[in-house]
Amino acid sequence: MSFEDRFEKLNVRDDDRHESAGDHVNNRILDKFANQIKTDELSFTRGKTNKDKANRATVENVLDPRTMRFLQALTSRGVISDFNGCISTGKEANVYHAFAGYKQNQKKDKTGEEESPAPDSVENNAEEEEAPEERDEYAIKIYKTSILVFKDRERYVDGEFRFRKSRSQHNPRKMIKIWAEKEYRNLRRIYQSGVIPVPKPIEIKNNVLVMEFLNRGNGFASPRLRDYPYKDREEISYFYYNMIADIRLLYQICRLVHADLSEYNTIVHNGELYFIDVSQSVQPEHPMSLDFLRMDIKNVNLYFAKMGIDIFPERLIFQFTISETLPNFDGDYKNLKDLMDYIPKNLTVKKTAEDEAEDEVFRSLYLVRNLTGLEERDFDRFTEGKFDLLKSLLAHDNQKNFSDQKPVEPETLDDDDSDEDDETDGESEDETDEEEDDEEYSDEEPKILKGKKYEDKDEKKARKKEAKEAKREKRKTKIKKHIKKKMEKKIKSKK
Ligand SMILES: Nc1ncnc2c1ncn2[C@@H]1O[C@H](COP(=O)(O)OP(=O)(O)OP(=O)(O)O)[C@@H](O)[C@H]1O
Ligand SMILES: [Mg+2]
């Protein structure tokens, strides 16, 4: 069966309603509606290429011919095979199910990653021939090629040191590529850290991300936390503590803030809480990382409060997350269970109206990277006691976390940027310009943060003073404008 034929079999389901939308024949739709689909947002490179618009048109904003070629490339390279339909259709991406290709299975055999039958057993060999082959299942996240939803997400890439060279990216297709790449890298970083379960990242090919499919058997995806059938209240609290401990691990060990954490972006798989959807996650150095962290905590609390369990003040969870050391903690800082044990024993639950009022204040706080940059208006909002709280939240921890920060990633955490892509991928020239940009991303961390944004108040003052003086000096020798004009006139008339 040809690749296109396989896609004709795609069964697209609307995730929001969890209903089957029936058979979906992508290619036929593509033929029929290609000319009607608005592709303006894809025409940024006007003049550069003269491609048929219909050729760029998108079915479901996902499976445009280009994306199909990337999928084909992944298939011919033996990374994936057999597409079985859509797991989820969302705003920015659709997620499909596929099986691992022959190459992946070969790799598995070589590395012995999975338990394989004993080679000397005749019985086993016979069984192997008869039994249907066990193949890995993959989730394929395909980012939509419509830029509209990504526009307001630029702020997650802006301010990211790793993506500094790809900032202000105006080519929408490149922007999406960066976005997918960001998710892949974040996923890989978390996966390699081994402290928080995430789907294993397999491959990235432009806007197509291949990862492990978290399933509960028979092709069904494991439930998101939102759909998880809790046994009892204890289990709800268990996952609440698990979530809080993971937020800390993500921050302290993986050096990331999820930035879209919720019951929708977490999956319960084999009894464990998995983080997914990490495309927007940022490093703590991102200027807005603390705001994102605060937002994550708020969302998590909202959900668990709705589930009817006692929750902790957002302020305390925040503090728990960013404090490098925890008082009275004698466990392993990388161990989820140790942290989960600590939480209910050391964080006091939110009870009174006063607690809620404190959280309100906390939510409205202008969070800054260090105390020197704290605006006066925020100081004014605090009584003396509350100011101490703020100081302990920001000054102490941020001194450590942001000022004299050394790269914390252990070597194993990081990426080998082996990109096997070559011409055999079946890409045409128009993709090669994008491949060149592969070097745009760098996970190396800044040792000293440079630029006006990061300098402290005194430095800023000194810089401004210097500039002022330089200008004053210049003014002394400057020829007045009207004199200059007169001189110019004279010269002209002499000519
Ligand atoms: N590796 C996976 N294994 C199983 N299911 C997955 C996997 N990745 C994603 N899903 C399913 O697909 C859904 C959407 O994935 P994800 O959250 O990464 O995409 P999204 O970009 O957030 O989409 P949306 O625009 O809807 O927010 C998830 O809620 C989950 O149900
Ligand atoms: Mg999501």
Short mmCIF file of C-alpha atoms and ligand atoms in Angstrom, two decimals:
data_model
loop_
_atom_site.label_atom_id
_atom_site.label_comp_id
_atom_site.label_asym_id
_atom_site.label_seq_id
_atom_site.Cartn_x
_atom_site.Cartn_y
_atom_site.Cartn_z
CA MET A 1 0.00 0.00 0.00
CA SER A 2 1.41 3.39 -0.90
CA PHE A 3 2.08 6.01 1.70
CA GLU A 4 -0.77 8.17 0.41
CA ASP A 5 -3.13 5.20 0.52
CA ARG A 6 -2.28 4.67 4.12
CA PHE A 7 -3.16 8.25 4.87
CA GLU A 8 -6.51 7.78 3.20
CA LYS A 9 -7.27 5.38 6.00
CA LEU A 10 -6.78 8.03 8.62
CA ASN A 11 -9.63 8.25 11.02
CA VAL A 12 -9.71 11.74 12.45
CA ARG A 13 -11.31 12.21 15.80
CA ASP A 14 -12.13 15.42 17.52
CA ASP A 15 -10.36 15.24 20.82
CA ASP A 16 -12.58 17.76 22.56
CA ARG A 17 -15.66 15.70 22.09
CA HIS A 18 -13.94 12.36 22.08
CA GLU A 19 -16.11 11.19 19.27
CA SER A 20 -15.19 9.49 16.11
CA ALA A 21 -15.66 11.81 13.21
CA GLY A 22 -15.86 8.88 10.86
CA ASP A 23 -13.61 8.08 7.97
CA HIS A 24 -11.51 10.93 6.88
CA VAL A 25 -10.04 10.93 3.46
CA ASN A 26 -7.37 13.54 3.64
CA ASN A 27 -6.13 13.39 0.14
CA ARG A 28 -9.52 13.71 -1.43
CA ILE A 29 -10.22 16.73 0.71
CA LEU A 30 -6.90 18.15 -0.27
CA ASP A 31 -7.76 17.80 -3.94
CA LYS A 32 -11.18 19.25 -3.50
CA PHE A 33 -10.49 22.19 -1.25
CA ALA A 34 -6.89 23.01 -1.90
CA ASN A 35 -7.75 26.11 -3.88
CA GLN A 36 -10.16 27.36 -1.26
CA ILE A 37 -7.98 27.03 1.77
CA LYS A 38 -6.56 30.32 2.82
CA THR A 39 -2.83 30.10 2.62
CA ASP A 40 -1.98 33.76 2.98
CA GLU A 41 -0.13 33.27 6.19
CA LEU A 42 2.16 30.90 4.39
CA SER A 43 3.07 33.33 1.65
CA PHE A 44 5.68 35.31 3.52
CA THR A 45 8.39 34.32 1.11
CA ARG A 46 6.70 36.06 -1.79
CA GLY A 47 9.01 36.52 -4.69
CA LYS A 48 11.47 34.03 -3.38
CA THR A 49 9.63 30.98 -4.53
CA ASN A 50 6.83 30.70 -6.97
CA LYS A 51 5.11 27.60 -5.74
CA ASP A 52 1.57 26.66 -6.41
CA LYS A 53 -0.48 27.87 -3.49
CA ALA A 54 -2.66 24.82 -3.57
CA ASN A 55 0.40 22.75 -3.07
CA ARG A 56 0.95 24.40 0.27
CA ALA A 57 -2.66 24.16 1.31
CA THR A 58 -3.28 22.29 4.47
CA VAL A 59 -5.74 19.62 5.32
CA GLU A 60 -6.73 20.12 8.92
CA ASN A 61 -3.87 22.59 8.86
CA VAL A 62 -1.57 19.67 9.40
CA LEU A 63 -1.11 17.26 6.55
CA ASP A 64 0.00 19.55 3.81
CA PRO A 65 2.08 18.03 1.02
CA ARG A 66 5.26 19.20 2.66
CA THR A 67 4.43 17.52 5.94
CA MET A 68 3.49 14.41 4.00
CA ARG A 69 6.97 14.43 2.53
CA PHE A 70 8.52 14.62 5.99
CA LEU A 71 6.38 11.68 7.05
CA GLN A 72 7.39 9.82 3.94
CA ALA A 73 11.01 10.52 4.74
CA LEU A 74 10.56 9.10 8.23
CA THR A 75 8.87 6.04 6.73
CA SER A 76 11.53 5.41 4.12
CA ARG A 77 14.20 5.76 6.76
CA GLY A 78 12.44 3.04 8.71
CA VAL A 79 11.64 5.19 11.71
CA ILE A 80 7.87 4.82 11.51
CA SER A 81 5.30 2.65 9.75
CA ASP A 82 1.53 2.12 9.65
CA PHE A 83 -0.56 5.08 10.59
CA ASN A 84 -3.62 4.19 12.52
CA GLY A 85 -5.44 7.43 13.01
CA CYS A 86 -5.64 10.57 15.01
CA ILE A 87 -5.36 10.54 18.80
CA SER A 88 -6.04 14.21 19.24
CA THR A 89 -6.74 17.31 17.22
CA GLY A 90 -5.78 20.50 18.96
CA LYS A 91 -5.16 24.16 18.41
CA GLU A 92 -1.54 23.91 17.50
CA ALA A 93 -0.99 20.28 16.66
CA ASN A 94 -2.61 16.98 15.85
CA VAL A 95 -1.34 13.79 17.41
CA TYR A 96 -1.41 10.56 15.39
CA HIS A 97 -0.70 6.96 16.22
CA ALA A 98 1.89 4.93 14.32
CA PHE A 99 4.05 1.87 14.74
CA ALA A 100 7.81 1.85 14.86
CA GLY A 101 9.49 1.19 11.54
CA TYR A 102 11.92 -1.64 10.79
CA LYS A 103 14.95 0.45 11.68
CA GLN A 104 13.68 1.20 15.15
CA ASN A 105 12.99 -2.47 15.79
CA GLN A 106 16.46 -3.37 14.55
CA LYS A 107 17.96 -0.82 16.90
CA LYS A 108 15.97 -2.31 19.71
CA ASP A 109 17.29 -5.78 18.96
CA LYS A 110 20.86 -4.54 18.90
CA THR A 111 20.69 -2.58 22.11
CA GLY A 112 18.61 -5.27 23.77
CA GLU A 113 16.54 -2.52 25.23
CA GLU A 114 13.50 -4.67 25.40
CA GLU A 115 13.42 -8.19 26.73
CA SER A 116 13.99 -10.53 23.80
CA PRO A 117 13.47 -14.28 23.85
CA ALA A 118 16.42 -16.47 24.79
CA PRO A 119 18.21 -17.23 21.52
CA ASP A 120 19.06 -20.82 22.44
CA SER A 121 15.53 -21.85 23.11
CA VAL A 122 13.95 -23.68 20.19
CA GLU A 123 10.55 -23.33 21.76
CA ASN A 124 10.93 -19.61 22.00
CA ASN A 125 12.04 -19.35 18.40
CA ALA A 126 9.04 -21.26 17.22
CA GLU A 127 6.79 -19.03 19.27
CA GLU A 128 8.42 -15.97 17.89
CA GLU A 129 7.60 -16.98 14.36
CA GLU A 130 3.98 -17.59 15.10
CA ALA A 131 3.22 -14.78 17.50
CA PRO A 132 2.48 -11.41 15.95
CA GLU A 133 5.50 -9.22 16.16
CA GLU A 134 5.55 -6.84 19.15
CA ARG A 135 6.17 -3.42 17.78
CA ASP A 136 6.75 -0.19 19.58
CA GLU A 137 3.95 2.28 19.28
CA TYR A 138 4.60 5.92 18.59
CA ALA A 139 2.68 9.13 18.96
CA ILE A 140 3.38 11.53 16.13
CA LYS A 141 2.75 15.14 16.95
CA ILE A 142 2.37 17.20 13.83
CA TYR A 143 2.43 20.93 14.29
CA LYS A 144 -0.03 22.83 12.23
CA THR A 145 1.44 24.90 9.50
CA SER A 146 -0.90 27.78 10.16
CA ILE A 147 1.06 30.37 12.03
CA LEU A 148 -1.86 32.11 13.68
CA VAL A 149 -1.79 30.19 16.94
CA PHE A 150 1.95 30.41 17.16
CA LYS A 151 2.05 34.14 16.90
CA ASP A 152 1.13 34.77 20.51
CA ARG A 153 3.57 32.07 21.55
CA GLU A 154 6.61 33.92 20.30
CA ARG A 155 7.22 35.16 23.80
CA TYR A 156 8.12 31.66 24.88
CA VAL A 157 10.93 31.53 22.35
CA ASP A 158 11.91 35.17 22.77
CA GLY A 159 14.08 35.42 25.81
CA GLU A 160 15.26 31.83 25.52
CA PHE A 161 19.01 31.79 25.39
CA ARG A 162 19.00 28.48 23.56
CA PHE A 163 16.98 30.00 20.73
CA ARG A 164 18.62 33.41 20.74
CA LYS A 165 19.69 33.23 17.12
CA SER A 166 16.25 32.26 15.96
CA ARG A 167 14.45 35.11 17.65
CA SER A 168 12.39 37.52 15.60
CA GLN A 169 11.83 34.76 13.16
CA HIS A 170 9.39 36.08 10.61
CA ASN A 171 9.14 33.07 8.40
CA PRO A 172 6.14 31.18 9.77
CA ARG A 173 7.29 27.78 8.62
CA LYS A 174 10.59 28.29 10.33
CA MET A 175 8.80 29.48 13.44
CA ILE A 176 6.83 26.24 13.56
CA LYS A 177 9.96 24.27 13.01
CA ILE A 178 11.57 26.05 15.94
CA TRP A 179 8.53 25.31 18.00
CA ALA A 180 8.63 21.58 17.26
CA GLU A 181 12.35 21.55 17.84
CA LYS A 182 11.82 23.23 21.18
CA GLU A 183 9.42 20.52 22.26
CA TYR A 184 11.79 17.79 21.12
CA ARG A 185 14.72 19.31 22.98
CA ASN A 186 12.76 19.90 26.14
CA LEU A 187 11.41 16.38 25.99
CA ARG A 188 14.88 14.97 25.50
CA ARG A 189 16.27 17.00 28.36
CA ILE A 190 13.60 15.77 30.75
CA TYR A 191 13.82 12.20 29.48
CA GLN A 192 17.58 12.10 29.92
CA SER A 193 17.41 13.55 33.40
CA GLY A 194 15.43 10.48 34.44
CA VAL A 195 13.68 12.33 37.25
CA ILE A 196 10.29 12.93 35.63
CA PRO A 197 8.57 10.45 33.32
CA VAL A 198 7.94 11.78 29.81
CA PRO A 199 7.33 9.96 26.51
CA LYS A 200 10.64 8.95 25.01
CA PRO A 201 11.52 11.34 22.18
CA ILE A 202 12.35 9.43 19.01
CA GLU A 203 12.82 11.84 16.13
CA ILE A 204 12.14 15.35 14.97
CA LYS A 205 11.68 16.19 11.34
CA ASN A 206 10.67 19.78 10.81
CA ASN A 207 7.11 20.07 12.15
CA VAL A 208 6.81 16.34 12.83
CA LEU A 209 7.76 15.04 16.26
CA VAL A 210 7.90 11.31 16.91
CA MET A 211 7.73 10.07 20.48
CA GLU A 212 6.77 7.04 22.50
CA PHE A 213 3.03 6.40 22.62
CA LEU A 214 1.77 6.08 26.17
CA ASN A 215 -0.91 3.44 25.95
CA ARG A 216 -2.95 1.27 28.18
CA GLY A 217 -3.20 -1.56 25.66
CA ASN A 218 -5.34 -2.25 22.62
CA GLY A 219 -4.18 0.93 21.01
CA PHE A 220 -5.85 3.16 23.59
CA ALA A 221 -3.90 6.10 24.92
CA SER A 222 -3.32 6.28 28.65
CA PRO A 223 -5.65 8.81 30.24
CA ARG A 224 -4.79 12.41 30.87
CA LEU A 225 -4.96 13.32 34.54
CA ARG A 226 -8.23 15.03 33.73
CA ASP A 227 -9.78 11.71 32.64
CA TYR A 228 -8.10 9.50 35.18
CA PRO A 229 -10.56 7.49 37.28
CA TYR A 230 -9.25 8.09 40.81
CA LYS A 231 -9.89 5.27 43.27
CA ASP A 232 -10.36 7.56 46.25
CA ARG A 233 -9.43 10.90 47.77
CA GLU A 234 -6.09 9.56 48.87
CA GLU A 235 -5.18 8.89 45.30
CA ILE A 236 -6.13 12.43 44.33
CA SER A 237 -3.82 13.77 47.06
CA TYR A 238 -1.14 11.35 45.91
CA PHE A 239 -1.14 12.84 42.42
CA TYR A 240 -1.28 16.34 43.86
CA TYR A 241 1.94 15.74 45.80
CA ASN A 242 3.38 14.01 42.75
CA MET A 243 2.61 17.05 40.62
CA ILE A 244 4.18 19.49 43.11
CA ALA A 245 7.29 17.35 43.49
CA ASP A 246 7.58 17.15 39.69
CA ILE A 247 7.33 20.92 39.35
CA ARG A 248 10.31 21.17 41.67
CA LEU A 249 12.27 18.43 39.93
CA LEU A 250 11.62 20.03 36.58
CA TYR A 251 12.91 23.34 37.87
CA GLN A 252 15.83 22.19 39.97
CA ILE A 253 17.10 19.19 38.02
CA CYS A 254 15.93 19.70 34.44
CA ARG A 255 16.17 23.49 34.69
CA LEU A 256 12.81 24.05 33.08
CA VAL A 257 9.45 25.56 33.85
CA HIS A 258 6.64 23.73 32.05
CA ALA A 259 4.63 26.90 31.35
CA ASP A 260 1.42 25.10 30.36
CA LEU A 261 1.02 22.63 33.15
CA SER A 262 -2.47 21.31 33.79
CA GLU A 263 -4.59 18.20 34.09
CA TYR A 264 -4.69 18.21 30.26
CA ASN A 265 -0.96 18.07 29.77
CA THR A 266 -0.23 15.24 32.16
CA ILE A 267 -0.91 11.57 31.52
CA VAL A 268 -1.23 8.76 34.05
CA HIS A 269 0.64 5.83 32.57
CA ASN A 270 1.39 2.63 34.49
CA GLY A 271 0.49 4.43 37.69
CA GLU A 272 3.00 7.20 37.06
CA LEU A 273 2.42 10.84 36.24
CA TYR A 274 3.91 11.78 32.86
CA PHE A 275 4.46 15.33 31.68
CA ILE A 276 3.65 16.01 28.03
CA ASP A 277 3.33 19.04 25.76
CA VAL A 278 6.56 20.78 26.69
CA SER A 279 6.98 22.91 23.57
CA GLN A 280 6.49 26.13 25.50
CA SER A 281 8.65 25.16 28.47
CA VAL A 282 11.41 27.63 29.25
CA GLN A 283 14.63 27.69 31.23
CA PRO A 284 14.73 29.58 34.53
CA GLU A 285 16.81 32.27 32.81
CA HIS A 286 13.86 33.23 30.65
CA PRO A 287 12.71 36.68 31.79
CA MET A 288 9.20 35.40 32.39
CA SER A 289 9.98 31.99 33.83
CA LEU A 290 8.81 32.92 37.32
CA ASP A 291 5.53 34.22 35.97
CA PHE A 292 5.04 31.00 34.05
CA LEU A 293 5.90 29.00 37.15
CA ARG A 294 3.39 30.92 39.19
CA MET A 295 0.76 30.34 36.52
CA ASP A 296 1.47 26.58 36.48
CA ILE A 297 1.08 26.41 40.24
CA LYS A 298 -2.16 28.34 40.09
CA ASN A 299 -3.61 26.01 37.45
CA VAL A 300 -2.58 22.90 39.30
CA ASN A 301 -4.11 24.24 42.51
CA LEU A 302 -7.32 25.19 40.76
CA TYR A 303 -7.75 21.68 39.44
CA PHE A 304 -6.99 19.89 42.70
CA ALA A 305 -9.16 22.28 44.69
CA LYS A 306 -11.97 21.41 42.29
CA MET A 307 -11.29 17.76 43.02
CA GLY A 308 -12.12 18.49 46.64
CA ILE A 309 -8.81 17.95 48.42
CA ASP A 310 -6.84 20.24 50.72
CA ILE A 311 -4.39 22.34 48.80
CA PHE A 312 -1.32 24.35 49.79
CA PRO A 313 -0.90 28.09 49.31
CA GLU A 314 0.50 28.91 45.87
CA ARG A 315 3.15 31.01 47.56
CA LEU A 316 4.42 27.98 49.51
CA ILE A 317 4.54 25.73 46.45
CA PHE A 318 6.44 28.44 44.63
CA GLN A 319 8.91 28.69 47.46
CA PHE A 320 9.18 24.91 47.64
CA THR A 321 10.03 24.88 43.94
CA ILE A 322 12.68 27.56 43.76
CA SER A 323 14.45 27.04 47.10
CA GLU A 324 17.62 25.18 46.38
CA THR A 325 17.60 23.51 49.78
CA LEU A 326 14.57 22.54 51.82
CA PRO A 327 14.42 22.89 55.59
CA ASN A 328 14.30 19.56 57.42
CA PHE A 329 14.70 17.57 54.24
CA ASP A 330 16.97 14.57 54.64
CA GLY A 331 16.08 12.69 51.47
CA ASP A 332 17.51 12.64 47.98
CA TYR A 333 16.80 15.86 46.10
CA LYS A 334 16.42 13.89 42.88
CA ASN A 335 14.02 11.37 44.31
CA LEU A 336 10.35 11.82 43.59
CA LYS A 337 9.15 9.68 46.47
CA ASP A 338 11.35 11.51 49.01
CA LEU A 339 9.97 14.83 47.86
CA MET A 340 6.42 13.51 47.87
CA ASP A 341 6.85 12.36 51.47
CA TYR A 342 8.16 15.75 52.46
CA ILE A 343 5.33 17.80 50.99
CA PRO A 344 2.35 16.94 53.26
CA LYS A 345 4.58 16.94 56.33
CA ASN A 346 6.14 20.33 55.76
CA LEU A 347 3.78 22.46 53.74
CA THR A 348 0.78 23.81 55.63
CA VAL A 349 -2.54 23.57 53.88
CA LYS A 350 -4.50 26.59 52.82
CA LYS A 351 -7.35 27.15 55.24
CA THR A 352 -8.21 30.68 56.16
CA ALA A 353 -9.39 33.69 54.21
CA GLU A 354 -6.09 35.23 55.16
CA ASP A 355 -4.25 32.48 53.31
CA GLU A 356 -6.33 33.21 50.26
CA ALA A 357 -5.62 36.92 50.59
CA GLU A 358 -1.91 36.19 50.74
CA ASP A 359 -2.16 34.16 47.57
CA GLU A 360 -4.00 37.04 45.94
CA VAL A 361 -1.12 39.32 46.81
CA PHE A 362 1.32 36.71 45.59
CA ARG A 363 -0.49 36.46 42.26
CA SER A 364 -0.34 40.19 41.73
CA LEU A 365 3.32 40.43 42.58
CA TYR A 366 5.60 41.62 39.88
CA LEU A 367 8.12 38.81 39.87
CA VAL A 368 11.63 39.74 39.03
CA ARG A 369 14.80 37.87 38.50
CA ASN A 370 16.54 39.47 41.43
CA LEU A 371 15.85 41.92 44.17
CA THR A 372 17.87 44.75 42.66
CA GLY A 373 15.43 44.86 39.80
CA LEU A 374 12.39 44.94 42.02
CA GLU A 375 10.21 47.92 41.37
CA GLU A 376 9.46 50.35 44.14
CA ARG A 377 5.74 50.06 43.73
CA ASP A 378 6.00 46.42 44.77
CA PHE A 379 7.91 47.25 47.92
CA ASP A 380 5.19 49.69 48.80
CA ARG A 381 2.56 47.04 48.61
CA PHE A 382 4.07 45.14 51.46
CA THR A 383 4.03 45.65 55.12
CA GLU A 384 7.29 44.98 56.80
CA GLY A 385 6.41 41.36 57.50
CA LYS A 386 5.32 40.67 53.98
CA PHE A 387 8.44 42.21 52.61
CA ASP A 388 10.43 39.57 54.45
CA LEU A 389 8.37 36.96 52.78
CA LEU A 390 9.14 38.47 49.43
CA LYS A 391 12.79 38.63 50.26
CA SER A 392 12.86 35.00 51.17
CA LEU A 393 11.03 34.14 48.00
CA LEU A 394 13.17 36.08 45.67
CA ALA A 395 16.33 37.53 47.08
CA HIS A 396 17.87 34.49 48.64
CA ASP A 397 16.89 31.92 46.10
CA ASN A 398 17.37 34.04 43.07
CA GLN A 399 20.81 35.06 44.15
CA LYS A 400 21.60 31.42 43.81
CA ASN A 401 19.40 30.58 40.90
CA PHE A 402 20.09 33.44 38.61
CA SER A 403 23.01 35.62 39.50
CA ASP A 404 26.08 33.49 39.61
CA GLN A 405 24.60 30.56 37.88
CA LYS A 406 26.80 27.91 36.39
CA PRO A 407 25.41 25.49 33.84
CA VAL A 408 23.83 22.76 35.90
CA GLU A 409 23.15 20.23 33.25
CA PRO A 410 25.13 17.12 33.80
CA GLU A 411 26.84 16.02 30.61
CA THR A 412 24.46 13.17 30.12
CA LEU A 413 21.61 15.59 30.06
CA ASP A 414 22.55 17.05 26.84
CA ASP A 415 22.11 16.66 23.24
CA ASP A 416 24.15 15.09 20.61
CA ASP A 417 22.99 16.94 17.60
CA SER A 418 23.33 14.09 15.21
CA ASP A 419 20.98 14.83 12.44
CA GLU A 420 20.89 11.99 10.02
CA ASP A 421 19.02 13.98 7.47
CA ASP A 422 20.34 13.83 4.01
CA GLU A 423 19.08 13.94 0.50
CA THR A 424 17.67 10.46 0.72
CA ASP A 425 15.00 12.01 2.90
CA GLY A 426 13.20 12.89 -0.25
CA GLU A 427 13.21 16.58 0.45
CA SER A 428 13.29 19.09 -2.33
CA GLU A 429 15.47 22.18 -2.40
CA ASP A 430 12.97 24.37 -0.70
CA GLU A 431 13.45 22.49 2.51
CA THR A 432 17.18 22.65 2.43
CA ASP A 433 17.18 26.31 3.34
CA GLU A 434 15.57 25.31 6.58
CA GLU A 435 17.94 22.51 7.29
CA GLU A 436 20.73 25.03 7.25
CA ASP A 437 19.21 26.63 10.27
CA ASP A 438 19.69 23.56 12.38
CA GLU A 439 22.60 25.23 14.04
CA GLU A 440 20.37 27.98 15.28
CA TYR A 441 19.58 26.32 18.53
CA SER A 442 21.98 25.85 21.33
CA ASP A 443 21.38 24.38 24.71
CA GLU A 444 24.56 25.83 26.14
CA GLU A 445 23.69 28.13 28.98
CA PRO A 446 24.81 31.69 29.46
CA LYS A 447 27.55 32.18 31.99
CA ILE A 448 27.09 35.90 32.22
CA LEU A 449 23.90 37.41 31.06
CA LYS A 450 24.75 40.40 28.95
CA GLY A 451 22.66 43.19 27.56
CA LYS A 452 20.64 46.00 29.01
CA LYS A 453 17.90 43.66 30.10
CA TYR A 454 20.10 41.91 32.61
CA GLU A 455 22.27 44.60 34.09
CA ASP A 456 21.67 45.64 37.65
CA LYS A 457 20.51 49.05 38.80
CA ASP A 458 23.94 50.45 39.65
CA GLU A 459 25.42 49.32 36.38
CA LYS A 460 22.55 50.91 34.53
CA LYS A 461 23.03 54.16 36.40
CA ALA A 462 26.73 54.20 35.62
CA ARG A 463 26.13 53.42 31.97
CA LYS A 464 23.56 56.19 31.65
CA LYS A 465 25.83 58.67 33.40
CA GLU A 466 28.68 57.82 31.09
CA ALA A 467 26.52 58.20 28.02
CA LYS A 468 25.27 61.56 29.28
CA GLU A 469 28.79 62.84 29.82
CA ALA A 470 29.90 61.65 26.43
CA LYS A 471 27.01 63.51 24.85
CA ARG A 472 27.85 66.66 26.81
CA GLU A 473 31.44 66.50 25.53
CA LYS A 474 30.24 66.05 21.99
CA ARG A 475 27.94 69.03 22.31
CA LYS A 476 30.89 71.23 23.22
CA THR A 477 32.51 70.69 19.84
CA LYS A 478 29.35 70.34 17.86
CA ILE A 479 28.61 72.90 15.16
CA LYS A 480 25.19 74.40 15.63
CA LYS A 481 22.62 73.26 13.08
CA HIS A 482 21.89 76.68 11.62
CA ILE A 483 25.60 77.43 11.24
CA LYS A 484 26.11 74.08 9.57
CA LYS A 485 23.34 74.86 7.10
CA LYS A 486 24.84 78.24 6.30
CA MET A 487 28.22 76.63 5.70
CA GLU A 488 26.73 74.03 3.42
CA LYS A 489 24.96 76.75 1.40
CA LYS A 490 28.19 78.67 1.06
CA ILE A 491 30.05 75.64 -0.19
CA LYS A 492 27.31 74.93 -2.72
CA SER A 493 27.23 78.47 -4.06
CA LYS A 494 31.02 78.46 -4.43
CA LYS A 495 30.73 75.44 -6.65
N1 LIG B 1 3.03 10.43 23.80
C1 LIG B 1 1.71 10.39 23.89
N2 LIG B 1 1.09 9.23 24.20
C2 LIG B 1 -0.25 9.18 24.29
N3 LIG B 1 -1.07 10.22 24.08
C3 LIG B 1 -0.51 11.40 23.76
C4 LIG B 1 0.90 11.54 23.66
N4 LIG B 1 1.17 12.81 23.33
C5 LIG B 1 -0.01 13.44 23.25
N5 LIG B 1 -1.03 12.60 23.51
C6 LIG B 1 -2.46 12.93 23.48
O1 LIG B 1 -2.66 13.99 22.58
C7 LIG B 1 -3.17 15.13 23.27
C8 LIG B 1 -2.57 16.39 22.72
O2 LIG B 1 -1.18 16.39 22.91
P1 LIG B 1 -0.41 17.71 23.31
O3 LIG B 1 -0.96 18.24 24.57
O4 LIG B 1 1.04 17.43 23.26
O5 LIG B 1 -0.79 18.63 22.09
P2 LIG B 1 -1.31 20.12 22.13
O6 LIG B 1 -0.46 20.84 21.21
O7 LIG B 1 -1.43 20.60 23.51
O8 LIG B 1 -2.70 20.12 21.56
P3 LIG B 1 -3.75 21.20 22.01
O9 LIG B 1 -3.62 22.27 21.00
O10 LIG B 1 -5.00 20.44 22.05
O11 LIG B 1 -3.38 21.73 23.35
C9 LIG B 1 -2.87 14.89 24.73
O12 LIG B 1 -3.82 15.50 25.55
C10 LIG B 1 -2.92 13.39 24.85
O13 LIG B 1 -4.24 12.95 25.05
MG MG B 2 -1.79 19.97 25.33
#
